[in-house]
CSV table of C-alpha atoms and ligand atoms in Angstrom, one decimal:
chain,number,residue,atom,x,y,z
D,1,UNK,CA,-20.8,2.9,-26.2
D,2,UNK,CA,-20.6,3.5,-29.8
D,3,UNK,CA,-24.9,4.5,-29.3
D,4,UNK,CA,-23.4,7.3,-27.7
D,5,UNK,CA,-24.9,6.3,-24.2
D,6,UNK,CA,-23.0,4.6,-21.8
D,7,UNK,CA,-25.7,2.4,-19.9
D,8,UNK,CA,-29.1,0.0,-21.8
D,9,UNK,CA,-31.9,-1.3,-20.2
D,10,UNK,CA,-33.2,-4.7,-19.3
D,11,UNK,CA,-36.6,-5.6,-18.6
D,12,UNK,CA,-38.1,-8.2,-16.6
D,13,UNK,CA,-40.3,-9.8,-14.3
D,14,UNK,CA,-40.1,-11.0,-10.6
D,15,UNK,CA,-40.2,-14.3,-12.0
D,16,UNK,CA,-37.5,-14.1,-14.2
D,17,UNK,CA,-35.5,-12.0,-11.2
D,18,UNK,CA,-36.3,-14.7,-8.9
D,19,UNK,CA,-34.0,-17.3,-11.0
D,20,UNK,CA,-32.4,-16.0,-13.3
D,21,UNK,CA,-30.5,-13.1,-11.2
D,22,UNK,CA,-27.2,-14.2,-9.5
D,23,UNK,CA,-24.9,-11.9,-7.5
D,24,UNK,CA,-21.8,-12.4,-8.4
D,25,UNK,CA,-19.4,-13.9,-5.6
D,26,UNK,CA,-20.2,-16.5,-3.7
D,27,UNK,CA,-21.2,-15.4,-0.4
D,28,UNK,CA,-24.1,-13.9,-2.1
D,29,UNK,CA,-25.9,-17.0,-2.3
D,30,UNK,CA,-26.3,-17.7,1.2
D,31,UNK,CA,-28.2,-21.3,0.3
D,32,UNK,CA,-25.4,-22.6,-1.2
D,33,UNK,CA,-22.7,-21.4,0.9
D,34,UNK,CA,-24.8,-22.0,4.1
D,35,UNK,CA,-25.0,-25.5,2.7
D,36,UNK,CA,-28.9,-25.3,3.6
D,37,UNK,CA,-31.3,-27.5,1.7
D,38,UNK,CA,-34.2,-25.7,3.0
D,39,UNK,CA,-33.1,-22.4,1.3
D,40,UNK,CA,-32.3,-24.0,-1.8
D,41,UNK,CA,-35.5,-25.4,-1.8
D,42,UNK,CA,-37.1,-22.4,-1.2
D,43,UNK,CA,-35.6,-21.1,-3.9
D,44,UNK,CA,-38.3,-22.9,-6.1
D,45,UNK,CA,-41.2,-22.5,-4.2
D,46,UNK,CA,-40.8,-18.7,-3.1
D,47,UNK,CA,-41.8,-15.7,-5.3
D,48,UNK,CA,-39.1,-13.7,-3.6
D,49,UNK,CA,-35.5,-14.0,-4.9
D,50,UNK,CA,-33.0,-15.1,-2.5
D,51,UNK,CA,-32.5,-12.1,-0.2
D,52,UNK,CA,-29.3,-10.3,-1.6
D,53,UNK,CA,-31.2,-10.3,-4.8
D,54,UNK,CA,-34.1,-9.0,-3.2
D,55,UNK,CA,-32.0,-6.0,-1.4
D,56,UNK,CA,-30.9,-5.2,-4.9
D,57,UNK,CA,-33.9,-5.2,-6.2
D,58,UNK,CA,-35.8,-2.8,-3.1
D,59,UNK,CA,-32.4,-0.5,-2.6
D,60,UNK,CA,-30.8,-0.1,-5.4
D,61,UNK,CA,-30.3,2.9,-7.4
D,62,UNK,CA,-30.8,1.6,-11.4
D,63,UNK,CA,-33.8,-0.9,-10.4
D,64,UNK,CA,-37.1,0.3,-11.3
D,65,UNK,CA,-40.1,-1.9,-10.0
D,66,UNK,CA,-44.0,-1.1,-11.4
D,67,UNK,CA,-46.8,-2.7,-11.5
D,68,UNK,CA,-47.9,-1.0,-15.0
D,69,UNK,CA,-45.4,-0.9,-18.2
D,70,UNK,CA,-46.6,3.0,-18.6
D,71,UNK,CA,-45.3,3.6,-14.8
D,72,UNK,CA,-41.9,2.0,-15.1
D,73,UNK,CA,-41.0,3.6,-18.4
D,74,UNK,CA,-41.8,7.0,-17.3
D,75,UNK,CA,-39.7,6.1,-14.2
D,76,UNK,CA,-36.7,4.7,-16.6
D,77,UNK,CA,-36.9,8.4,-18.2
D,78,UNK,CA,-36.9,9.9,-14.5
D,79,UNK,CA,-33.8,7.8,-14.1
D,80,UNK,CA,-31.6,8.6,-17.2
D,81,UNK,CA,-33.1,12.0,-16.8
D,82,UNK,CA,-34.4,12.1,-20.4
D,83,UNK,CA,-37.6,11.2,-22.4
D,84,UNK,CA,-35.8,9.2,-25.1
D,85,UNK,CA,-37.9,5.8,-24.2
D,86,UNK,CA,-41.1,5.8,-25.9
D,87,UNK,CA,-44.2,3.7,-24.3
D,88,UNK,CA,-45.9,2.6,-27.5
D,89,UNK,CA,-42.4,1.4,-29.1
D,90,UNK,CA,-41.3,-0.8,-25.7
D,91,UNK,CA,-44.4,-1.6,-25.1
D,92,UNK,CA,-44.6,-3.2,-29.0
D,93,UNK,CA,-40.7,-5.1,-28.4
D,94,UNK,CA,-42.4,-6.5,-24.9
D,95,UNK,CA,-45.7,-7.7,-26.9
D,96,UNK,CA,-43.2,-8.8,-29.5
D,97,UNK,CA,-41.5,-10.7,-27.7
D,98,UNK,CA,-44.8,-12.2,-25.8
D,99,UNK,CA,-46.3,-13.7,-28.7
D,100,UNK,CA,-42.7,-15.5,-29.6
D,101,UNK,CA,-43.1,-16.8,-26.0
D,102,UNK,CA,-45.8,-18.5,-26.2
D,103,UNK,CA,-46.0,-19.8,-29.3
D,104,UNK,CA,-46.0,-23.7,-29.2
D,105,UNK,CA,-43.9,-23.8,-32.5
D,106,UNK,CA,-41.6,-21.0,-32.3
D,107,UNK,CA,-38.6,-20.9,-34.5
D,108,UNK,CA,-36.6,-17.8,-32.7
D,109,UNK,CA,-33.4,-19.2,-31.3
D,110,UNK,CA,-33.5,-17.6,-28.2
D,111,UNK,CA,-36.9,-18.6,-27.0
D,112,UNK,CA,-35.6,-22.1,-28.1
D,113,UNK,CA,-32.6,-21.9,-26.1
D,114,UNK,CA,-34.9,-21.2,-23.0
D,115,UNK,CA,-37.3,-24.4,-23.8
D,116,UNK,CA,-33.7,-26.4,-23.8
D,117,UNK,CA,-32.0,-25.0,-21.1
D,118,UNK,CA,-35.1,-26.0,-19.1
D,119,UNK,CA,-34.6,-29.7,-20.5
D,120,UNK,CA,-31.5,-29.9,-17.6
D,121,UNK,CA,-33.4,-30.1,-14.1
D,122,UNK,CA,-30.7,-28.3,-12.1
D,123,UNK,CA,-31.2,-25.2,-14.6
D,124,UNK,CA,-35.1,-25.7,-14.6
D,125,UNK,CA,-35.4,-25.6,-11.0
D,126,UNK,CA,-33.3,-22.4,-9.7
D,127,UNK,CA,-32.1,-21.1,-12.7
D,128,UNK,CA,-34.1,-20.3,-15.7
D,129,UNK,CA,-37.7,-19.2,-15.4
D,130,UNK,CA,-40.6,-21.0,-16.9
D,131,UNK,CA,-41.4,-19.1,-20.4
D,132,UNK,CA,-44.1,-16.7,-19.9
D,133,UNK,CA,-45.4,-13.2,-21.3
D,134,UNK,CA,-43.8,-10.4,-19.4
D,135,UNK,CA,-46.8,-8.3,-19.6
D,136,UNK,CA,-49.0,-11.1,-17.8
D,137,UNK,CA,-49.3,-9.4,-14.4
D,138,UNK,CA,-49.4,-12.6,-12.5
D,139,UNK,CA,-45.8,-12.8,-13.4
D,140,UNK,CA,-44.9,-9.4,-12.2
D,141,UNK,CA,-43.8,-6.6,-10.8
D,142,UNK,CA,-42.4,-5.6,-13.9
D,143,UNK,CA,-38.4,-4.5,-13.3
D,144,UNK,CA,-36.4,-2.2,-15.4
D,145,UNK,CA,-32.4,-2.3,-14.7
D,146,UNK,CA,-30.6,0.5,-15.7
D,147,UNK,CA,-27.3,-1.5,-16.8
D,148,UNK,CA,-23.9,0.7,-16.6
D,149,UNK,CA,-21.1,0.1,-18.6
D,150,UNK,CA,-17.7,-1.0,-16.4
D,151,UNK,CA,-14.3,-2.7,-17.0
D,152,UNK,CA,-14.7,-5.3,-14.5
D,153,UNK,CA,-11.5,-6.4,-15.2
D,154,UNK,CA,-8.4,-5.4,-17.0
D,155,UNK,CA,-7.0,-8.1,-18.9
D,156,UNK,CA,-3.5,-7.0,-19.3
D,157,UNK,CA,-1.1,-4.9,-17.3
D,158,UNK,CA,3.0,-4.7,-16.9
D,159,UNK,CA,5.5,-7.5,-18.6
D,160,UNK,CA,7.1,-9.2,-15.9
D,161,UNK,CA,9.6,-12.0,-15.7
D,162,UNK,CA,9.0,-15.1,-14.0
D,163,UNK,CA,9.9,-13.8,-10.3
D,164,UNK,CA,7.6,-11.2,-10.8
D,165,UNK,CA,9.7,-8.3,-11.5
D,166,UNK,CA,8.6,-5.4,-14.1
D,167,UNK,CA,10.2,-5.0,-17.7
D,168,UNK,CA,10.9,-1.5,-18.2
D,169,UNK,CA,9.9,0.4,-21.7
D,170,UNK,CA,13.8,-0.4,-23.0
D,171,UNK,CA,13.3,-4.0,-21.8
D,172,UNK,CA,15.2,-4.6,-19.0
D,173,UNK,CA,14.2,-5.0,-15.5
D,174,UNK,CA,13.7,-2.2,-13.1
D,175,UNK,CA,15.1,-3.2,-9.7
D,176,UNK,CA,12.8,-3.4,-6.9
D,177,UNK,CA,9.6,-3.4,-8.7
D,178,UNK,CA,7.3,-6.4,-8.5
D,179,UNK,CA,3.7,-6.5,-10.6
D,180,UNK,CA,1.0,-9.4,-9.3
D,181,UNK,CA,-2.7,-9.7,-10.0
D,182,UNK,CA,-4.4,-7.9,-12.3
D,183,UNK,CA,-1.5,-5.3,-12.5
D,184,UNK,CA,0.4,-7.5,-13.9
D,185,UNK,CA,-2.0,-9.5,-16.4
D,186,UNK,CA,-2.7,-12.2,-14.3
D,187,UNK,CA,-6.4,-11.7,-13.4
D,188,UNK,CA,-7.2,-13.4,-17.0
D,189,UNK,CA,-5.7,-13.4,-20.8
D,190,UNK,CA,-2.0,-14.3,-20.4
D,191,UNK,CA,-2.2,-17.3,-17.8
D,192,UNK,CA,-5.7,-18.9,-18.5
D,193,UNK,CA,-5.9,-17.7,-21.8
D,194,UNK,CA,-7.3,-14.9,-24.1
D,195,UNK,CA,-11.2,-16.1,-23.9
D,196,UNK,CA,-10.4,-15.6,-19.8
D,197,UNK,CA,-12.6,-17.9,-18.5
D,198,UNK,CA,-14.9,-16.4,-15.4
D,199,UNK,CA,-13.6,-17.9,-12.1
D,200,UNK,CA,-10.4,-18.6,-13.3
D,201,UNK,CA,-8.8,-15.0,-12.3
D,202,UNK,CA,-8.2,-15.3,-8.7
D,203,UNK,CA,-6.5,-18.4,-8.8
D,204,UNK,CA,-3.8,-16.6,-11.1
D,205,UNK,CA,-3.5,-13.6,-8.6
D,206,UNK,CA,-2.6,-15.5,-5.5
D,207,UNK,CA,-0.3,-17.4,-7.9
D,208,UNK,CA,1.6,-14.4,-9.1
D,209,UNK,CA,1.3,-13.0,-5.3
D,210,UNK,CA,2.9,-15.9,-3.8
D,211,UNK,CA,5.5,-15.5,-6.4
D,212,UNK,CA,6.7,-12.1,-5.9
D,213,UNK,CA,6.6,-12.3,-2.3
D,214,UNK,CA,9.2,-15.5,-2.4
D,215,UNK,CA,11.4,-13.5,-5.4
D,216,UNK,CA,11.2,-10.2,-3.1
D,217,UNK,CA,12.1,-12.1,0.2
D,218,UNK,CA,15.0,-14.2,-1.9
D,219,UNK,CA,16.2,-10.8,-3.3
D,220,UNK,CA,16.9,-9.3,0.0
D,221,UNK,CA,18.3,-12.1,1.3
J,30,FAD,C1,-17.6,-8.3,-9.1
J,30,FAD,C2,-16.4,-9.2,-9.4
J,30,FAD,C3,-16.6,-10.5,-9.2
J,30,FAD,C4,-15.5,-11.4,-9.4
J,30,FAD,N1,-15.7,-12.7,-9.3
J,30,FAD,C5,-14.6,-13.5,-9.4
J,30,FAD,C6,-14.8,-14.9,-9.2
J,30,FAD,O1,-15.8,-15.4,-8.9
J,30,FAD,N2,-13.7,-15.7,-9.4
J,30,FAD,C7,-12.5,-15.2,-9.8
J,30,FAD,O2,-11.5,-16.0,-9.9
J,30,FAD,N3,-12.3,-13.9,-10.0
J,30,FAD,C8,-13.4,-13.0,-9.8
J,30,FAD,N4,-13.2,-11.7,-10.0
J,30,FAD,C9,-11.9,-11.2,-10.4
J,30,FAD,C10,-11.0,-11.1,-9.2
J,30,FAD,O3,-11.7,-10.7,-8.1
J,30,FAD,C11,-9.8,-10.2,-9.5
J,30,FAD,O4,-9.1,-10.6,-10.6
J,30,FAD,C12,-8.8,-10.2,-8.3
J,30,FAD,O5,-9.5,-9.9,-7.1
J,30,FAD,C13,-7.8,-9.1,-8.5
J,30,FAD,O6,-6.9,-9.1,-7.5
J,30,FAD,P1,-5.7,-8.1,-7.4
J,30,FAD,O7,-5.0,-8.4,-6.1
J,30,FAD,O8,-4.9,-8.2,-8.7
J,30,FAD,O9,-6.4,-6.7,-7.5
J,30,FAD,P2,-7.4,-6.0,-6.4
J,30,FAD,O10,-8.1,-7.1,-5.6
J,30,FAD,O11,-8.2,-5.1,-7.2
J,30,FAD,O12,-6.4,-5.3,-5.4
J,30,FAD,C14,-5.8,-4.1,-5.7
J,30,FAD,C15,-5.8,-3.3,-4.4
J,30,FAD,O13,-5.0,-2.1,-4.6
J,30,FAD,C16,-5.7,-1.1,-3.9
J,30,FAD,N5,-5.2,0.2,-4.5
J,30,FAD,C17,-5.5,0.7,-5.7
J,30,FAD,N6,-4.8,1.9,-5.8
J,30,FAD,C18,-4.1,2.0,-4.7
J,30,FAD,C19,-3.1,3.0,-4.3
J,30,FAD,N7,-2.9,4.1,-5.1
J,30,FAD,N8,-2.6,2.9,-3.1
J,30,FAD,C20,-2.8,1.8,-2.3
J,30,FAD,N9,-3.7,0.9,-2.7
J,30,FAD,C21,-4.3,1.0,-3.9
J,30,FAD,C22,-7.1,-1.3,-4.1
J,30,FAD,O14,-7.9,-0.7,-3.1
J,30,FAD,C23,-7.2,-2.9,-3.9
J,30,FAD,O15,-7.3,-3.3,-2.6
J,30,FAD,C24,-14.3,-10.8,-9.8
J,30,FAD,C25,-14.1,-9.5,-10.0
J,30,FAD,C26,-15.2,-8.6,-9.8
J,30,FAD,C27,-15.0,-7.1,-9.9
């Protein structure tokens, strides 16, 4: 934000999309929730991306998909309704970054951090993509995500005590009111911790559910 713009780009390839994009929530990865070993296979051997991916990719609004890097940056501009991407300077960070990638002795730490993630089998067989050069067509279409700043999640929210109930601003409690969830910090921060962990936030707002619902039924007898 403090660029003054509230979304960036990202730049890929359908290879790269194919593993290395994940919806998150579960039921968007029909392979593994379906418990099918044919789809998880075919996870390695297609070029598409598993099919909620794909949707994404065809009908959503901030996805750009080209052929030609001059095409999808003029469509990135079209997008964010301005001209302040320049072909010849993302073009030079792609080509950049291209040579890095296929340098057999490469000392950038992310491009090494690829070769050794791909060292685990689970990771190098549906999850990250073989190095390659994002311009090299065979690799392609290239995709251009327009990516939107959000608070996903709020990490804090109204004191309560242990049944649930809300602090008021002098500190004491304000009858009837009961905070759970993310209202009342319990998506993430207080109960799991400040680093809140992803996964670990629903867990906490059923807890904190539960527990109001039994204070609130106790209170009224
Ligand atoms: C994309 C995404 C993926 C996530 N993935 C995971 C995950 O994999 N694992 C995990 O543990 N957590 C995950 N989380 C976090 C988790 O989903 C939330 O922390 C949790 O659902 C919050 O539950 P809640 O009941 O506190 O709030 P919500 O589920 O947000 O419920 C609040 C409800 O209040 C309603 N509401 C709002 N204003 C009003 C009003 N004025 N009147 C009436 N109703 C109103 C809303 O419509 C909503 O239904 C994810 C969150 C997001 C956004």
């Amino acid at each position: 934000m403090s660029t003054g713009y509230d979304y960036s780009w990202f730049i890929l390839t359908q290879s790269i999309i194919k593993k290395e994009f994940a919806l998150s929530g579960s039921e968007q990865n029909p392979d593994l929730t379906g418990k099918s070993w044919r789809m998880t296979l075919r996870r390695a051997t297609n070029k598409g991306a598993p099919a909620p991916v794909e949707a994404f990719k065809s009908h959503g609004v901030d996805f750009i998909v080209r052929d030609r890097i001059e095409d999808l940056v003029a469509e990135m501009n079209k997008l964010a309704g301005n001209d302040l991407l320049k072909l010849e300077h993302i073009r030079m960070q792609i080509e950049a970054r291209d040579r890095e990638i296929v340098n057999p002795y490469v000392k950038d730490a992310q491009v090494m951090n690829i070769h050794n993630a791909r060292r685990y089998i689970g990771d190098r067989l549906i999850r990250t993509a073989a190095p390659h050069r994002i311009l090299d067509p065979a690799q392609g279409p290239l995709i251009a995500v327009k990516l939107n700043i959000l608070t996903r999640k709020t990490l804090g929210g109204f004191e309560t005590d242990l049944d649930s109930r809300v602090f008021g601003g002098e500190g004491s409690i304000i009858p009837g009111l009961y905070a759970v969830g993310e209202a009342a910090g319990f998506g993430g921060g207080g109960v799991h911790g400040y680093r809140s962990l992803e996964g670990t936030f629903l867990g906490g707002c059923l807890f904190s559910g539960r527990n109001a619902g039994r204070a609130a039924a106790k209170a009224v007898g």
